[in-house]
């Protein structure tokens, strides 16, 4: 038995210091607003999204605060953040109800009075026209301060705010992830890039399966711990393997040598770089081997393999995924077809390792093989599926 | 066509003020530590878990800060938080590498020097015995200050810290979710409950499908906006419907009237209370109707229905789920069996609504029906599956 993933469940290891070597152009902070975050009713995925986006812009977050729906707390938090940081982004608290207080909090911090904006009222009324009269509560969403510019929300009722005053930028965004992302991408990110003349951060990554983080760090040596001037490095354990990441605010070409060296050192554990994903790579390999259609059969995985295969982006010349079967004791065996990828999740031992049985039947075939994976919960299910995909990716031409 | 979920994608609406009416016994804050959080490489699910747990203990979080791996920043954050709050919980930064600085940050804030603890060294060495010699770097995990008590980590190398000094409690927990949860549950939660003589918060909820948040709020009226003294209320839109939540630090029986009134007002939209889940309820209904085994067939849902059915806890007398098929263009029709639940996800319109076709074939049957759902991304797939389960839950005895 080999260890298929080599991954223990833990966070990433960052090898060079976290902020890029050169100082960021401006300091950025995030305020995540809403009682539901503090009560744990909602996981704050907005923070991770904006953290990645801001790092990519060259404005890595120096801090995030989750705050309650309390006007005085919000006022103080906006005032503190604006004193410390040139860029303050806030999400949430822009709804129509009395506990949506982000507008009031920022207005108080700025020392400005809010007034109802006639253009915003018209936009809101138009939005509600098809649904009947606009509830009185929604008028609050048309309130704005003189120094704020309203940010259009094409998919929700809450407009955002963009305030650029006293050398500090503050943006209010809705808390609903889809609305936040669209407003960020279309309106806030371009404004920030122009306002701070930002040099983008270039990122390249190498993705491997079948090797653990520590073994990887040992094999990579100096490229990880002493990368070229201005390059940051990190290792991230993920369900689909271990990713090595290189970033720089300098020339993209500086990263090419890092990627080349990493690929050479990790050998056949490497399945791709950058946006490559393991399912797409495995499906492309089956296409190369002459398979046209793939179906899947899995036992006791809650459908992890078919979920990954059906969500994967199809590549040119790759096998076409047509569907899958989940068996949870139905007793029916694997279906017969052009190619059937099979994975069964076996028991878990006390150390948190599980055995996985993988096979491929059809014109291209792979005898049943047992692999070992780490992890628990949904992670364990997904790693079983990725172990099967990695085995397919490694198929030699003699499998035909 | 009816609107199956009635749910627009948005955050919860809290109807009475968020902290419980009576003042909390102590103030609690969370520090989430690690560059990977600020860079958005990791979503901070620990914050939501601890937010729920602390609220349940009667120590609702007054704030959360995400902080970088910077010794000075951490020192100041620990000192500030300990001045403001009787309870400070920190997660992350307890690993063996040079960027794990939570121990140093708290030691500096306390003005205490760390020393190597012989018992912790022995525990660590024992842990590594099977794996070869302990890496030198791991000795850092045996460092502790005089006022801290070490918290055992049975599933990882990082011990936690419990510090009770100057009237404020500070606990350091690992960032790995499984290690954090175990240490919290076994060691920190009981210590906090004893230290602050906490009265637990009682929580009851009512779960409904097929009604939107605003319609629900209107139907519930005063029970939501003016609940009995000492009771907090909130409405939460989830993939499996809308949940109404009542909580109190007083008598559990105070909540019974709220639950009764809510169930009466919402009628047949209610599918359960408290820990009931829609899949288990639907499977129980099929069992009542005489079905013994259920399989599923779905198209273009990435396997959302089979994932939910296979993860559901089986109840006594419920149908047994034996497996499912995902069709993504394979052309094969639904399988034949004792009962086959079918769901197909149809196109999405510009307003973010999708149509879902649902049917049940076999001894117990339901003719094909079209339902409407809201949402996008993975949420849309899961809501399609829940719409099918809700239709099963509503089956009358004539379906047999």
JSON list of N, CA and C in Angstrom, two decimals, chain A residues 47-53 55 61 236 238 245, chain B residues 34-43 66:
[
{"chain": "A", "resi": 47, "resn": "UNK", "atom": "N", "xyz": [-14.47, 37.14, 3.57]},
{"chain": "A", "resi": 47, "resn": "UNK", "atom": "CA", "xyz": [-13.14, 37.55, 4.01]},
{"chain": "A", "resi": 47, "resn": "UNK", "atom": "C", "xyz": [-12.06, 36.84, 3.20]},
{"chain": "A", "resi": 48, "resn": "UNK", "atom": "N", "xyz": [-12.23, 35.54, 2.99]},
{"chain": "A", "resi": 48, "resn": "UNK", "atom": "CA", "xyz": [-11.23, 34.80, 2.22]},
{"chain": "A", "resi": 48, "resn": "UNK", "atom": "C", "xyz": [-11.21, 35.28, 0.77]},
{"chain": "A", "resi": 49, "resn": "UNK", "atom": "N", "xyz": [-12.39, 35.49, 0.19]},
{"chain": "A", "resi": 49, "resn": "UNK", "atom": "CA", "xyz": [-12.44, 35.98, -1.19]},
{"chain": "A", "resi": 49, "resn": "UNK", "atom": "C", "xyz": [-11.71, 37.33, -1.32]},
{"chain": "A", "resi": 50, "resn": "UNK", "atom": "N", "xyz": [-12.05, 38.26, -0.43]},
{"chain": "A", "resi": 50, "resn": "UNK", "atom": "CA", "xyz": [-11.44, 39.59, -0.52]},
{"chain": "A", "resi": 50, "resn": "UNK", "atom": "C", "xyz": [-9.96, 39.55, -0.16]},
{"chain": "A", "resi": 51, "resn": "UNK", "atom": "N", "xyz": [-9.57, 38.64, 0.75]},
{"chain": "A", "resi": 51, "resn": "UNK", "atom": "CA", "xyz": [-8.15, 38.48, 1.09]},
{"chain": "A", "resi": 51, "resn": "UNK", "atom": "C", "xyz": [-7.34, 38.08, -0.14]},
{"chain": "A", "resi": 52, "resn": "UNK", "atom": "N", "xyz": [-7.86, 37.10, -0.89]},
{"chain": "A", "resi": 52, "resn": "UNK", "atom": "CA", "xyz": [-7.16, 36.67, -2.12]},
{"chain": "A", "resi": 52, "resn": "UNK", "atom": "C", "xyz": [-7.12, 37.80, -3.14]},
{"chain": "A", "resi": 53, "resn": "UNK", "atom": "N", "xyz": [-8.26, 38.45, -3.32]},
{"chain": "A", "resi": 53, "resn": "UNK", "atom": "CA", "xyz": [-8.34, 39.52, -4.33]},
{"chain": "A", "resi": 53, "resn": "UNK", "atom": "C", "xyz": [-7.40, 40.67, -3.99]},
{"chain": "A", "resi": 55, "resn": "UNK", "atom": "N", "xyz": [-4.72, 40.61, -2.04]},
{"chain": "A", "resi": 55, "resn": "UNK", "atom": "CA", "xyz": [-3.33, 40.18, -2.17]},
{"chain": "A", "resi": 55, "resn": "UNK", "atom": "C", "xyz": [-2.92, 40.21, -3.64]},
{"chain": "A", "resi": 61, "resn": "UNK", "atom": "N", "xyz": [-4.22, 42.20, 2.98]},
{"chain": "A", "resi": 61, "resn": "UNK", "atom": "CA", "xyz": [-4.93, 42.63, 4.19]},
{"chain": "A", "resi": 61, "resn": "UNK", "atom": "C", "xyz": [-3.98, 42.61, 5.39]},
{"chain": "A", "resi": 236, "resn": "UNK", "atom": "N", "xyz": [0.80, 24.61, 0.39]},
{"chain": "A", "resi": 236, "resn": "UNK", "atom": "CA", "xyz": [-0.57, 24.48, 0.85]},
{"chain": "A", "resi": 236, "resn": "UNK", "atom": "C", "xyz": [-1.07, 23.06, 0.65]},
{"chain": "A", "resi": 238, "resn": "UNK", "atom": "N", "xyz": [-3.98, 20.60, 0.22]},
{"chain": "A", "resi": 238, "resn": "UNK", "atom": "CA", "xyz": [-5.36, 20.70, -0.23]},
{"chain": "A", "resi": 238, "resn": "UNK", "atom": "C", "xyz": [-5.90, 19.30, -0.48]},
{"chain": "A", "resi": 245, "resn": "UNK", "atom": "N", "xyz": [3.46, 27.53, -4.04]},
{"chain": "A", "resi": 245, "resn": "UNK", "atom": "CA", "xyz": [3.06, 28.79, -4.66]},
{"chain": "A", "resi": 245, "resn": "UNK", "atom": "C", "xyz": [4.21, 29.80, -4.63]},
{"chain": "B", "resi": 34, "resn": "UNK", "atom": "N", "xyz": [-3.05, 33.86, 11.64]},
{"chain": "B", "resi": 34, "resn": "UNK", "atom": "CA", "xyz": [-2.38, 33.17, 10.54]},
{"chain": "B", "resi": 34, "resn": "UNK", "atom": "C", "xyz": [-2.47, 33.93, 9.24]},
{"chain": "B", "resi": 35, "resn": "UNK", "atom": "N", "xyz": [-1.32, 34.06, 8.58]},
{"chain": "B", "resi": 35, "resn": "UNK", "atom": "CA", "xyz": [-1.27, 34.76, 7.29]},
{"chain": "B", "resi": 35, "resn": "UNK", "atom": "C", "xyz": [-2.20, 34.13, 6.27]},
{"chain": "B", "resi": 36, "resn": "UNK", "atom": "N", "xyz": [-2.40, 32.80, 6.36]},
{"chain": "B", "resi": 36, "resn": "UNK", "atom": "CA", "xyz": [-3.22, 32.13, 5.35]},
{"chain": "B", "resi": 36, "resn": "UNK", "atom": "C", "xyz": [-4.66, 32.63, 5.39]},
{"chain": "B", "resi": 37, "resn": "UNK", "atom": "N", "xyz": [-5.12, 33.12, 6.57]},
{"chain": "B", "resi": 37, "resn": "UNK", "atom": "CA", "xyz": [-6.48, 33.66, 6.68]},
{"chain": "B", "resi": 37, "resn": "UNK", "atom": "C", "xyz": [-6.57, 35.01, 5.97]},
{"chain": "B", "resi": 38, "resn": "UNK", "atom": "N", "xyz": [-5.56, 35.85, 6.20]},
{"chain": "B", "resi": 38, "resn": "UNK", "atom": "CA", "xyz": [-5.59, 37.19, 5.60]},
{"chain": "B", "resi": 38, "resn": "UNK", "atom": "C", "xyz": [-5.36, 37.13, 4.09]},
{"chain": "B", "resi": 39, "resn": "UNK", "atom": "N", "xyz": [-4.61, 36.13, 3.64]},
{"chain": "B", "resi": 39, "resn": "UNK", "atom": "CA", "xyz": [-4.38, 35.97, 2.19]},
{"chain": "B", "resi": 39, "resn": "UNK", "atom": "C", "xyz": [-5.55, 35.25, 1.53]},
{"chain": "B", "resi": 40, "resn": "UNK", "atom": "N", "xyz": [-6.51, 34.81, 2.33]},
{"chain": "B", "resi": 40, "resn": "UNK", "atom": "CA", "xyz": [-7.67, 34.13, 1.76]},
{"chain": "B", "resi": 40, "resn": "UNK", "atom": "C", "xyz": [-7.38, 32.71, 1.29]},
{"chain": "B", "resi": 41, "resn": "UNK", "atom": "N", "xyz": [-6.24, 32.14, 1.72]},
{"chain": "B", "resi": 41, "resn": "UNK", "atom": "CA", "xyz": [-5.93, 30.76, 1.33]},
{"chain": "B", "resi": 41, "resn": "UNK", "atom": "C", "xyz": [-6.77, 29.77, 2.15]},
{"chain": "B", "resi": 42, "resn": "UNK", "atom": "N", "xyz": [-7.23, 30.20, 3.31]},
{"chain": "B", "resi": 42, "resn": "UNK", "atom": "CA", "xyz": [-8.03, 29.35, 4.18]},
{"chain": "B", "resi": 42, "resn": "UNK", "atom": "C", "xyz": [-9.25, 30.15, 4.63]},
{"chain": "B", "resi": 43, "resn": "UNK", "atom": "N", "xyz": [-10.43, 29.52, 4.55]},
{"chain": "B", "resi": 43, "resn": "UNK", "atom": "CA", "xyz": [-11.64, 30.14, 5.08]},
{"chain": "B", "resi": 43, "resn": "UNK", "atom": "C", "xyz": [-11.68, 29.85, 6.58]},
{"chain": "B", "resi": 66, "resn": "UNK", "atom": "N", "xyz": [-8.86, 38.82, 12.74]},
{"chain": "B", "resi": 66, "resn": "UNK", "atom": "CA", "xyz": [-7.89, 37.95, 12.05]},
{"chain": "B", "resi": 66, "resn": "UNK", "atom": "C", "xyz": [-6.57, 38.70, 12.02]}
]
